[in-house]
Coordinates of C-alpha atoms in Angstrom, one line a residue:
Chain A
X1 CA 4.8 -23.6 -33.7
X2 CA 5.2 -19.8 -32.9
X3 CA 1.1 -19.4 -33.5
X4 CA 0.8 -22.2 -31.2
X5 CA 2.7 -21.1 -28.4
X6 CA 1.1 -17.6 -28.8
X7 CA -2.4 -19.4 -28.6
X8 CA -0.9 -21.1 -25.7
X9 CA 0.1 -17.8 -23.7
X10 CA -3.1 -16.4 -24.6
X11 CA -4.9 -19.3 -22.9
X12 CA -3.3 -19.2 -20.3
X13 CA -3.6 -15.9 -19.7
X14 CA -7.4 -15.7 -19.9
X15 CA -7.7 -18.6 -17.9
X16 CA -5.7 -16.9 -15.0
X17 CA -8.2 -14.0 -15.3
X18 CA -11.3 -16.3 -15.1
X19 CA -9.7 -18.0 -12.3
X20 CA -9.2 -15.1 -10.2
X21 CA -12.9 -14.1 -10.9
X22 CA -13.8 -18.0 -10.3
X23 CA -12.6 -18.5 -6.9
X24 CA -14.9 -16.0 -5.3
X25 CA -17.8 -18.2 -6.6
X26 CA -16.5 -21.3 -5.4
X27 CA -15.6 -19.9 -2.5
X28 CA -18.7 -18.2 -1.6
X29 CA -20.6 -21.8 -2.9
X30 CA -18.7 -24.0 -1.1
X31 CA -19.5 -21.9 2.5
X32 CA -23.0 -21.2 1.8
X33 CA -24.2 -22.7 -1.2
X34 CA -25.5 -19.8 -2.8
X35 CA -24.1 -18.6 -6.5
X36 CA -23.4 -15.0 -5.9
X37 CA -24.6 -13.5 -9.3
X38 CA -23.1 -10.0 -7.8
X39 CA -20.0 -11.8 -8.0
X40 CA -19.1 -10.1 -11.9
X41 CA -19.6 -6.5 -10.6
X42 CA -17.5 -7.0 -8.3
X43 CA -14.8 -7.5 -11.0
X44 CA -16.1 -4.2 -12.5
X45 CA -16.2 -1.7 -9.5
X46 CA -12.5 -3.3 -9.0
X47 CA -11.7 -2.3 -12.7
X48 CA -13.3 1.4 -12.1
X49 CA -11.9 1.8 -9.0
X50 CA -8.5 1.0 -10.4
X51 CA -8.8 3.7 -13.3
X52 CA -9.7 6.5 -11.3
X53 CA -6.7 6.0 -8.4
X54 CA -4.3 5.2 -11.4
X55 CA -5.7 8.7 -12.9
X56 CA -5.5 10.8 -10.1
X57 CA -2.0 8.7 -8.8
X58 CA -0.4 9.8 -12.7
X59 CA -0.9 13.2 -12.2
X60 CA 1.0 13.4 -9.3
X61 CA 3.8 11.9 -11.7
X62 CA 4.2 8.3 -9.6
X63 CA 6.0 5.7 -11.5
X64 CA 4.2 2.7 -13.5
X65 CA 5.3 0.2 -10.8
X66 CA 4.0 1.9 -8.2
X67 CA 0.7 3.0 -9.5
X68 CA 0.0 -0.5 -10.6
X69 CA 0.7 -1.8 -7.0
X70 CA -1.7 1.2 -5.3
X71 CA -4.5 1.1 -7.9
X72 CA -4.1 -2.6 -7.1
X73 CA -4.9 -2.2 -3.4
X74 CA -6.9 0.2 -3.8
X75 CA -9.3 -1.9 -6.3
X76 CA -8.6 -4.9 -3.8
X77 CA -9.9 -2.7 -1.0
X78 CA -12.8 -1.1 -2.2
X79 CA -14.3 -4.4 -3.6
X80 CA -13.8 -5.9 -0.7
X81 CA -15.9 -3.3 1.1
X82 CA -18.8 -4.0 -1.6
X83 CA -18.8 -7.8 -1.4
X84 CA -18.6 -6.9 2.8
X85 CA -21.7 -4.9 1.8
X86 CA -23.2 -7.1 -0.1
X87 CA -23.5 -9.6 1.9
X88 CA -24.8 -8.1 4.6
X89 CA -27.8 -6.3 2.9
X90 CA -28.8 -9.3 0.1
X91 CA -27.3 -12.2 1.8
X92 CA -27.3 -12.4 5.5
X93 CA -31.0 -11.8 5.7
X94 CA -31.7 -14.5 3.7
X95 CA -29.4 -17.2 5.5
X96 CA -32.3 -19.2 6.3
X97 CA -34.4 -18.6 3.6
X98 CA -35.4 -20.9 0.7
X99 CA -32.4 -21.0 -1.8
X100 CA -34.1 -19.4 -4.3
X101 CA -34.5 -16.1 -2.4
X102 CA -31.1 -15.3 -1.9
X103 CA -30.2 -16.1 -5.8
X104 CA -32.8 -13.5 -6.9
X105 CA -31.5 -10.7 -4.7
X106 CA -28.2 -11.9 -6.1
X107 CA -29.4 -11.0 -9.7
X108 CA -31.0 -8.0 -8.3
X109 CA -27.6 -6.3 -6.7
X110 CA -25.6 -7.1 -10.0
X111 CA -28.4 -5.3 -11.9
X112 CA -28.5 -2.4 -9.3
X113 CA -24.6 -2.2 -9.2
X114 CA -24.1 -2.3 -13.0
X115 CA -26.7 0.5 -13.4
X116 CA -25.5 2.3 -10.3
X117 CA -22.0 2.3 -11.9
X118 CA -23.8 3.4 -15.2
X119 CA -25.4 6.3 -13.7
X120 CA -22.3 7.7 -11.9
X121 CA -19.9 6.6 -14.5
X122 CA -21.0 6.7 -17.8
X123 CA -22.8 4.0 -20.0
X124 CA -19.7 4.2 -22.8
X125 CA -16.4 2.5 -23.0
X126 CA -13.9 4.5 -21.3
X127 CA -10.3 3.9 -22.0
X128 CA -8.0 2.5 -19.2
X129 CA -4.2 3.1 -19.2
X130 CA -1.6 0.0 -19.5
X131 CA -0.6 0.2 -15.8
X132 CA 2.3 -2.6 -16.5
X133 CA 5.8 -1.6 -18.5
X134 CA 7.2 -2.6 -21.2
X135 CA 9.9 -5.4 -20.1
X136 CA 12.7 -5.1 -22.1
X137 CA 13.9 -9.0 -21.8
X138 CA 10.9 -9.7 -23.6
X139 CA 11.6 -8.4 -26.6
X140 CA 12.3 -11.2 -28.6
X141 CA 9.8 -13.2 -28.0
X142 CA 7.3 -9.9 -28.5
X143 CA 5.2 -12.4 -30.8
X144 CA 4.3 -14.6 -28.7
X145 CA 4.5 -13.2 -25.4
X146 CA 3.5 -9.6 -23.7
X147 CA 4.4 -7.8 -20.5
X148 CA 1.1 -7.3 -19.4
X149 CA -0.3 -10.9 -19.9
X150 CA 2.7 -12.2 -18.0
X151 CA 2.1 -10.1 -15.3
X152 CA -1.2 -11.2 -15.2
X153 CA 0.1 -14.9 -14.9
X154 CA 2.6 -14.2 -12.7
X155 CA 0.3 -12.1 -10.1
X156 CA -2.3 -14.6 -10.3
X157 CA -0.3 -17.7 -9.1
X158 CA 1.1 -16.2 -6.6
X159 CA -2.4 -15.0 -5.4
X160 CA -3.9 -18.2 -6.1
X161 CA -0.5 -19.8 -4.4
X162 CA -1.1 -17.3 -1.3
X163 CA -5.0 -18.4 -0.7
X164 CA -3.9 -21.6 -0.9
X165 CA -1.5 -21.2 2.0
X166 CA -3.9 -19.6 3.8
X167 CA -6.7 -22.3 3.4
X168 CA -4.7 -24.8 4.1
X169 CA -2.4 -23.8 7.2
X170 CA -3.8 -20.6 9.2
X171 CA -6.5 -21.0 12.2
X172 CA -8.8 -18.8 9.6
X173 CA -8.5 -21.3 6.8
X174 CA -9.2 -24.4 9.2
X175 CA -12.5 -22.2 10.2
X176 CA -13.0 -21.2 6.3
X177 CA -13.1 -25.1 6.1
X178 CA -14.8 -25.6 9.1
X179 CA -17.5 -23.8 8.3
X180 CA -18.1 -24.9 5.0
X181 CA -18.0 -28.6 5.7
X182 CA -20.3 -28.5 8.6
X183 CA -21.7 -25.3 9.7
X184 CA -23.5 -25.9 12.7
X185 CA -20.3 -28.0 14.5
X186 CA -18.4 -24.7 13.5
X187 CA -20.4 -23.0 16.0
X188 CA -20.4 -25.2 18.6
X189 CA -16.5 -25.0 18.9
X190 CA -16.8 -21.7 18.6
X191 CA -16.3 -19.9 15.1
X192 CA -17.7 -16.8 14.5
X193 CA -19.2 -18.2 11.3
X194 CA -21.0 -14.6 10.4
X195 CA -18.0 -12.9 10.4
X196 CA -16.0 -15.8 8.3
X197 CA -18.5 -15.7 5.9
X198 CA -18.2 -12.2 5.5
X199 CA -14.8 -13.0 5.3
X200 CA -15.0 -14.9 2.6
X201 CA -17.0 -12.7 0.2
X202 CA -14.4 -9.9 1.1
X203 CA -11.8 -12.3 -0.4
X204 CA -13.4 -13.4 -3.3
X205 CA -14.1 -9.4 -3.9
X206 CA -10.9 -8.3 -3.3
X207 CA -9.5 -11.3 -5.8
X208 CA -12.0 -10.3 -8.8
X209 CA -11.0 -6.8 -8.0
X210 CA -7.6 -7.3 -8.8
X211 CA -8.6 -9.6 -12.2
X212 CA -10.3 -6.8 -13.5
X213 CA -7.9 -3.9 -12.9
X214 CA -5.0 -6.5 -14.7
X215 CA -7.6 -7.7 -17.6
X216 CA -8.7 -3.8 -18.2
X217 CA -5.2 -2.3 -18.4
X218 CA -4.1 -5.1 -21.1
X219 CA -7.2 -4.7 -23.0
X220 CA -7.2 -1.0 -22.4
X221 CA -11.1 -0.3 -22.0
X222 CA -14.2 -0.8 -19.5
X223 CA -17.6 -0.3 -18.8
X224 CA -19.9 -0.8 -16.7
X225 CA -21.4 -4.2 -18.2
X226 CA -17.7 -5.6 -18.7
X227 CA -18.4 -7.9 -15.2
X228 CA -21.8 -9.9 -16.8
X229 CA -19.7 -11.4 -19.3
X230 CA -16.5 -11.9 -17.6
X231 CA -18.9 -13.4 -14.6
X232 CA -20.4 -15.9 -16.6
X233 CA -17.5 -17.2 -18.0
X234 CA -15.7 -17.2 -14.6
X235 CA -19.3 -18.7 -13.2
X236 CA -18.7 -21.7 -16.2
X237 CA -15.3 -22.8 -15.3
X238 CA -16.0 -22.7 -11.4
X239 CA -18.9 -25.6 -12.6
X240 CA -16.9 -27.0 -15.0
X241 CA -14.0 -27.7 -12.4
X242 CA -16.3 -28.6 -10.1
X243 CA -18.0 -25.8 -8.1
X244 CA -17.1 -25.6 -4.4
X245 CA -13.6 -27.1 -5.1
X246 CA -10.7 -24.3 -5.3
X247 CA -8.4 -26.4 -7.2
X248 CA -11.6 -27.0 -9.3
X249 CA -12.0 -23.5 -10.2
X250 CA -8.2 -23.2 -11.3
X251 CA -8.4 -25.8 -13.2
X252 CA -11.4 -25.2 -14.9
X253 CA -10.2 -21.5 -15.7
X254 CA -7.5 -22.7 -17.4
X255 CA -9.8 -25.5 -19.5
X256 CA -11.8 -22.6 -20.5
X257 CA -9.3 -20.3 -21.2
X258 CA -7.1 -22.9 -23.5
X259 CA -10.3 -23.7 -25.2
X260 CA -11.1 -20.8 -26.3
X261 CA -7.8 -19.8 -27.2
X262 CA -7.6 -22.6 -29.2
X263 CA -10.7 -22.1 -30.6
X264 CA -10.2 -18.2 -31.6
X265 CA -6.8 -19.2 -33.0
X266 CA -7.8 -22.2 -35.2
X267 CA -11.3 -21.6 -36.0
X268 CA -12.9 -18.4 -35.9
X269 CA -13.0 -15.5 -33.2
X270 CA -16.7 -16.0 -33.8
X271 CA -17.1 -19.4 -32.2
X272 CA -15.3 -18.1 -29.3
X273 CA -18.6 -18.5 -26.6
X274 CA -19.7 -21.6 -28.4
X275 CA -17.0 -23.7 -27.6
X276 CA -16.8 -22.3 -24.3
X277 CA -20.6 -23.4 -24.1
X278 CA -20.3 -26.8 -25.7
X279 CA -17.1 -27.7 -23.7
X280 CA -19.5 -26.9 -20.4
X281 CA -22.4 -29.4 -22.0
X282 CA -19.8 -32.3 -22.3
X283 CA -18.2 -31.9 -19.2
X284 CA -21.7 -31.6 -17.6
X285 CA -22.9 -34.8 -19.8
X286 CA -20.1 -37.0 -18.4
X287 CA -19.6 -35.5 -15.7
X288 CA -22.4 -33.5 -13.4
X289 CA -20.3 -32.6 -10.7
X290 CA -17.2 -31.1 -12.9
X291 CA -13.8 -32.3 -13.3
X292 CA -12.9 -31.9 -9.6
X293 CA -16.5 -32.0 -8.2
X294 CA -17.7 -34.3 -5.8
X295 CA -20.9 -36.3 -6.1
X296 CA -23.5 -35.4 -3.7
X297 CA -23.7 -38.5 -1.8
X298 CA -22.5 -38.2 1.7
X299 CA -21.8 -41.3 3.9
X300 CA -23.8 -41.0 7.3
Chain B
X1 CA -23.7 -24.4 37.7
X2 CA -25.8 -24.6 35.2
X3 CA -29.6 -23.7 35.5
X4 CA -32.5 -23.9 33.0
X5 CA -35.8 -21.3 34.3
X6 CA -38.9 -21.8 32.8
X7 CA -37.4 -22.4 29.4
X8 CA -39.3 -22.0 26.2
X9 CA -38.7 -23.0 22.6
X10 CA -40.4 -23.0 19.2
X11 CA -39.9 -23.5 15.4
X12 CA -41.9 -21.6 13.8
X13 CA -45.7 -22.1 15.1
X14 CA -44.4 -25.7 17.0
X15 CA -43.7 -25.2 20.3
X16 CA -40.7 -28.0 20.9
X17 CA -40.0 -26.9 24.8
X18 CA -42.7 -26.3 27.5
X19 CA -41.2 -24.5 31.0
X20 CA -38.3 -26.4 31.3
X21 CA -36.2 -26.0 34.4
X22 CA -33.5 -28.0 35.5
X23 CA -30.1 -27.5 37.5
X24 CA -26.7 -29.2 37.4
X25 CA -24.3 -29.0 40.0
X26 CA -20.8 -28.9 39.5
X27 CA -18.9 -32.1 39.1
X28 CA -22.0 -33.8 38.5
X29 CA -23.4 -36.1 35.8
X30 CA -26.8 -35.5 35.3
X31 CA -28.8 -37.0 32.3
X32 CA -31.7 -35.9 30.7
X33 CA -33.7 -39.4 29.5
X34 CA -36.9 -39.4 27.5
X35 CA -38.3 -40.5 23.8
X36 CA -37.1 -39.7 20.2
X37 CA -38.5 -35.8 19.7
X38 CA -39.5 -35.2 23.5
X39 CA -36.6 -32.3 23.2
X40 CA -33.5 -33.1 24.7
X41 CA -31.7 -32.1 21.8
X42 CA -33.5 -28.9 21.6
X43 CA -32.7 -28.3 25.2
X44 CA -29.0 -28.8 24.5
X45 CA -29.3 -26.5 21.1
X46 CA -31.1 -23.7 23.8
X47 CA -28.1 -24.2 26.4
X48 CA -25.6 -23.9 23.6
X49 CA -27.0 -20.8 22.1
X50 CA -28.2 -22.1 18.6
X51 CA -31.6 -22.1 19.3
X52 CA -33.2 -19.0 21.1
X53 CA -35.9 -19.5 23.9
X54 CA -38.9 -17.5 23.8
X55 CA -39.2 -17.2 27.4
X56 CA -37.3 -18.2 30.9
X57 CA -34.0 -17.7 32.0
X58 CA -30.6 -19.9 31.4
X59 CA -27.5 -19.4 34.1
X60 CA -24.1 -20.4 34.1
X61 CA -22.6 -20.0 37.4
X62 CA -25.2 -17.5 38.2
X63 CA -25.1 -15.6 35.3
X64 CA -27.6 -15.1 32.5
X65 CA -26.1 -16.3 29.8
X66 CA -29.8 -16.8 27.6
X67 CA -29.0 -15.5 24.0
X68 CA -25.8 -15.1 24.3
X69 CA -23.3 -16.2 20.6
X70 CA -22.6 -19.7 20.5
X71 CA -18.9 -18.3 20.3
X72 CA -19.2 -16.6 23.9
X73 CA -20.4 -19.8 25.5
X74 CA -17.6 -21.7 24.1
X75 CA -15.4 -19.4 25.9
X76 CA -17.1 -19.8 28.6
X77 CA -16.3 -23.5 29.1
X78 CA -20.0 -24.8 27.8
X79 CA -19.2 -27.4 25.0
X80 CA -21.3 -29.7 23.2
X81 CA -20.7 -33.0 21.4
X82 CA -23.9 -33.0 19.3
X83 CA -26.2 -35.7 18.1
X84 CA -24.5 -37.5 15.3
X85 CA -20.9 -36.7 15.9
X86 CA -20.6 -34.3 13.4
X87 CA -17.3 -34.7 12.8
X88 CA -15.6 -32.3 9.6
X89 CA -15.3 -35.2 7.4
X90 CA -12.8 -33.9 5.1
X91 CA -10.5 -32.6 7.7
X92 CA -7.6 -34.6 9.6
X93 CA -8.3 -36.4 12.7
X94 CA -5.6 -33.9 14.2
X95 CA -7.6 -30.7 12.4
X96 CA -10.7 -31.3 13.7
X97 CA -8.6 -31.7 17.4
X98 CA -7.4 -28.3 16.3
X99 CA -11.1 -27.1 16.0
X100 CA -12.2 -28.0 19.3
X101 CA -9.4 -26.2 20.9
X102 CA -10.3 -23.1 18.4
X103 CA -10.7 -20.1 21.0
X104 CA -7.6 -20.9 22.6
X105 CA -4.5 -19.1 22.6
X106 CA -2.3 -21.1 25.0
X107 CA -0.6 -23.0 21.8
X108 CA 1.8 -25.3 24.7
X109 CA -1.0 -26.4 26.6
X110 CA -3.1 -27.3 23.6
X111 CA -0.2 -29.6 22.8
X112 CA -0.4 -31.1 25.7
X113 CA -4.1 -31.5 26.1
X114 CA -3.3 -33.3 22.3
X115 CA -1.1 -35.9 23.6
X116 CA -3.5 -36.4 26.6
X117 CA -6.4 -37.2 24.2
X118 CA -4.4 -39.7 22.4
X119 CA -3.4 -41.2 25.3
X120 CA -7.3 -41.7 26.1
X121 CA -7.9 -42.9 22.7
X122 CA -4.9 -44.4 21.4
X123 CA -6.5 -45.4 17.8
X124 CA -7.3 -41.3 17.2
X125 CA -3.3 -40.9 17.3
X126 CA -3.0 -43.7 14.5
X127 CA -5.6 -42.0 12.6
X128 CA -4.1 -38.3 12.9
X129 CA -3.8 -38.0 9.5
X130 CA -6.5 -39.4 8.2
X131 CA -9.9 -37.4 6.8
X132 CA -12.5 -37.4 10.0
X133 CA -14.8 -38.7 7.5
X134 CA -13.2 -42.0 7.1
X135 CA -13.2 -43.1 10.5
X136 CA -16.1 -45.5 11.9
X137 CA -18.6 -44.9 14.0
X138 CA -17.3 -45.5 17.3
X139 CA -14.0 -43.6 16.5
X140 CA -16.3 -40.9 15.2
X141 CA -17.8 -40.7 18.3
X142 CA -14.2 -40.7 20.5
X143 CA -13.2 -37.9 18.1
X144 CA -16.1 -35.8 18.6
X145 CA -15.7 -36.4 22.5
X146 CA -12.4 -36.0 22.1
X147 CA -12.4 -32.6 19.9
X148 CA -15.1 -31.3 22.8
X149 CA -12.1 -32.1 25.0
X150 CA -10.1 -30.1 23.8
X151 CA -11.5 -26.7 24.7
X152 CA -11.2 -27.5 28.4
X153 CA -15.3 -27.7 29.2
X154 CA -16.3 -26.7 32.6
X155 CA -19.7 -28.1 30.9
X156 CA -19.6 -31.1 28.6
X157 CA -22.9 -31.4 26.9
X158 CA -23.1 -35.2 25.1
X159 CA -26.2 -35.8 22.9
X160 CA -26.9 -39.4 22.1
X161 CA -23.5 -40.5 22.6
X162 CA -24.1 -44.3 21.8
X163 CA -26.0 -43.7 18.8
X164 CA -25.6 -46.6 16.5
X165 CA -22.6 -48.0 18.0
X166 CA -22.0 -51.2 19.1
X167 CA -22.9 -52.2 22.9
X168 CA -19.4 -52.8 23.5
X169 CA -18.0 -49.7 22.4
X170 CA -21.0 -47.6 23.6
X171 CA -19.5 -49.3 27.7
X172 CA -16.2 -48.4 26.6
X173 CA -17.2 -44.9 26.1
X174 CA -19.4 -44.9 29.0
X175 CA -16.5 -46.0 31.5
X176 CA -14.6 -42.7 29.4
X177 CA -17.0 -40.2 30.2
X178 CA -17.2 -41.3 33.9
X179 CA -13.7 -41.0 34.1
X180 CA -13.4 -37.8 32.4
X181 CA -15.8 -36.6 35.0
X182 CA -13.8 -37.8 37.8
X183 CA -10.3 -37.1 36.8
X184 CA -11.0 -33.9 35.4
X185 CA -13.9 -32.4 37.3
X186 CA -16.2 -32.1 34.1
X187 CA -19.6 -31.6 34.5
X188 CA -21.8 -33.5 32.3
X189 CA -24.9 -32.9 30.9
X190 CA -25.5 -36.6 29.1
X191 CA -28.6 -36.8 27.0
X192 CA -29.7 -40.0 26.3
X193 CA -32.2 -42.7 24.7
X194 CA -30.4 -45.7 26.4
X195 CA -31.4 -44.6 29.6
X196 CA -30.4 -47.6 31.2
X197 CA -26.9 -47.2 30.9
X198 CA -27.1 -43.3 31.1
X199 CA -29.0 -43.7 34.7
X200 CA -26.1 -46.2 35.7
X201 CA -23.6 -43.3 35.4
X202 CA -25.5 -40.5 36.4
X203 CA -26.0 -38.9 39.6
X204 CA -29.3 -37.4 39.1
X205 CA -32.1 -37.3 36.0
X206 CA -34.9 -35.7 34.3
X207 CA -37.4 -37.1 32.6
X208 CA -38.4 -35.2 29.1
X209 CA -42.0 -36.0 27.6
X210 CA -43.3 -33.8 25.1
X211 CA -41.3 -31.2 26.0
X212 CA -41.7 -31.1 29.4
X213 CA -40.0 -32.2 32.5
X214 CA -42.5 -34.7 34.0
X215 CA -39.7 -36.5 36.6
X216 CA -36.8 -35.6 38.5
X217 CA -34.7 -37.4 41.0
X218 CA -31.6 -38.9 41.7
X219 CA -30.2 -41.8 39.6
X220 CA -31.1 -44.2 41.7
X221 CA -34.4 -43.4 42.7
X222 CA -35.4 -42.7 39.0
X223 CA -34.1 -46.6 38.1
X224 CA -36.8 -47.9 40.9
X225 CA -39.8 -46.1 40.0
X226 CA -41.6 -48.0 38.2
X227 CA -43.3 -45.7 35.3
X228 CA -39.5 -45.0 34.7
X229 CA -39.0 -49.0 34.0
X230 CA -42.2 -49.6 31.8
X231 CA -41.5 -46.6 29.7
X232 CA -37.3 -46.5 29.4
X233 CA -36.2 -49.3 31.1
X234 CA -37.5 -51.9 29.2
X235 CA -38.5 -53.8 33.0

């Protein structure tokens, strides 16, 4: 029972992390239709940016809290500026172009940004400091349950329960929606759709950002290649839940998450990826839109 | 109020507009009658700043406003309720009201511009809650009216407003827009392919054909000429 529930915190854990990486590609998908293979790095330059404010901020001798909250920002902050970046350089240009164009200067950024970071960083594994204390009250349950990956649960509801809010209630949500459901009508009353989609992408930046700085201080290493994987896997569960659906994304981060948890736990660590893989085939089979995903047929 | 100079427009190598001019003065209807692709939705897409013309001039109460953000002429009171409704499907009835008042910060009269559009379509108040998506046609078409509405237009630009809507309903929307005109000083800009019933509550017309304005005249005048009845009448 203990393995079980330890399985289970594990899951849920990871599938926080790809959720927080996920919603930037539904989000981005559901505005403009385009899968932003750039997304991943974004969840890497978050990571990097993290380790070198929480460096130079431990020096100065700031508590743990603290630096966790500021190296949080800061990550938040400087992704944001990249997928602002981004998106004006290999996006916007493309608007209008066929759909293949702008998913091959997609795969172009995330090779130029991964080999950017690898030529001012360094191609090895650097070590990254646990930015989250020790909680005392956990002791007891130290076998199935960590500080770190709670924190990572309990930061990523409440900034999954936060972009909720804000798509649902605020005039910049209804425009978010807006402008995803019907983009021309969104400029005829009047959005400013260029500057919500760049809106968007900062969001979805900032929110991978913050994934990787909490996924790199409990596994306590990065480099620069950590955001391919990590954006794949995010990339699966936003199609498995449907892609272009939040909730979607959420819920297929934490499908993916549980599965492999599951899988790692009671099979082998090996077959890790090819359950994650098969589990995307079936859903796909019986399912082509994902668990939350809407057909493609529109009424007219 | 409004005036179209010499106004050109192309996709790509097609040329969709040819030196179109027109003028609308304000508190007018004026409608803009002519045959599936002559251009009157491309005219409307120029005026509201989605498409760019190549050449000529657009004014707004005597300013250039050619190429300005779709944004900035919303602001400026120049709204359009386009071609097939396009209402946000998966929004609320009440959102997409929301939407149309958008740019506007006066939160109190908004409310009360609300209640007034309810008042002038009753059934949209029933359906507040309900997705945009799910209404019919006809509703579809007083929400989009409706939503337009709600950004106060000094300019109301309707394309195709009874587009596959029952002749009944199409009269009762009809009778709205002539009394949103009256009561509220709206000029309107009323594209149309039933120009019958768009000539009957227009003041003025043009005639589109290929992307050019081969007629102009009042209402009246346009309804007794009598290439005007062979080719859009129907007489």
């Amino acid at each position: 029972m203990e393995y079980f529930l330890e399985l289970l915190f594990s899951g849920l854990t990871r599938g926080a992390i790809y959720a927080l990486i996920a919603l930037g590609y539904t989000m981005v998908y559901g505005i403009i239709g385009l899968i932003n293979f750039a997304h991943g790095e974004m969840y890497m330059i978050g990571a990097f940016t993290a380790l070198i404010v929480s460096s130079v901020l431990s020096i100065y001798g700031l508590p743990l809290p603290a630096i966790l909250v500021l190296a949080a920002l800061a990550a938040a902050i400087w992704a944001g500026a990249y997928g602002f970046t981004v998106e004006r350089l290999a996006y916007r240009p493309l608007r209008d172009a066929p759909r293949l164009a702008p998913l091959i200067s997609a795969i172009g950024m995330s090779i130029f940004l991964q080999n950017y970071v690898l030529l001012a960083q360094t191609s090895d594994f650097v070590p990254f400091p646990s930015l989250v204390p020790e909680f005392a009250f956990l002791e007891p349950y130290g076998a199935i349950v960590d500080s770190s990956g709670l924190t990572i649960l309990a930061v990523s509801t409440l900034v999954m329960t936060a972009l909720t809010l804000l798509i649902k209630f605020t005039r910049t949500g209804k425009a978010m929606r807006a402008t995803a459901q019907d983009r021309k009508m969104a400029l005829l009353v009047g959005i400013n759709v260029d500057r919500i989609i760049s809106l968007t992408f900062v969001t979805g930046s900032a929110l991978a950002a913050v994934g990787g700085l909490l996924i790199a201080s409990h596994i306590g290493q990065i480099n620069f290649a950590i955001g391919f994987i990590a954006g794949i896997k995010a990339f699966t569960a936003a199609v498995l839940g449907g892609i272009g659906s939040i909730p979607g994304a959420v819920l297929g981060s934490f499908v993916l998450g549980l599965t492999e948890a599951f899988a790692t736990g009671y099979v082998s660590s090996d077959y890790e990826d090819v359950f994650a893989f098969s589990l995307l085939v079936l859903i796909l089979i019986f399912r082509p839109a994902g668990l939350l995903g809407k057909a493609a047929t529109e009424k007219v | 109020m409004l005036e179209l100079r010499g106004i050109d427009v192309a996709y790509g190598s097609i040329q969709a507009l040819h030196q179109v001019s027109l003028r609308v003065g304000p508190g007018e209807i004026v409608t803009l009658i002519g045959a599936n692709g002559a251009g009157k939705t491309t005219t409307l897409m120029a005026i509201s700043g989605l498409v760019p013309p190549h050449r000529g001039e657009i004014l707004f109460e005597g300013r250039p406003i050619t190429g300005l953000a779709p944004e900035a002429l919303v602001r400026l009171g120049i709204c359009q309720v386009p071609e097939g409704r396009h209402i946000f499907p998966e929004l609320s009835v009440a959102e997409n009201l929301d939407l149309g008042a958008f740019l506007r910060r006066d939160r109190r009269q908004v409310a009360v511009d609300r209640e007034q559009v309810y008042r002038l379509f009753p059934v949209l108040q029933q359906r507040r809650h309900q997705p945009g998506g799910t209404l019919s046609g006809g509703e579809q078409q007083m929400l989009a009216i409706s939503r337009a509405l709600m950004a106060r237009p000094r300019l109301l630009l309707l394309d195709e407003p009874s587009m596959g809507l029952a002749p009944l309903m199409t009269k009762h929307l009809f009778e709205i827009v002539a009394a949103i005109n009256k009561e509220q000083h709206t000029t309107i800009l009323l594209v149309e392919q039933n120009a019958n019933l768009a000539l009957q509550v227009a003041d003025r017309g043009y005639v589109l054909e290929n992307g050019r304005i081969v007629m102009h005249d009042t209402a009246e005048a346009l309804r007794r000429t009598p290439a005007v009845q062979s080719a859009y009448l129907g007489i």
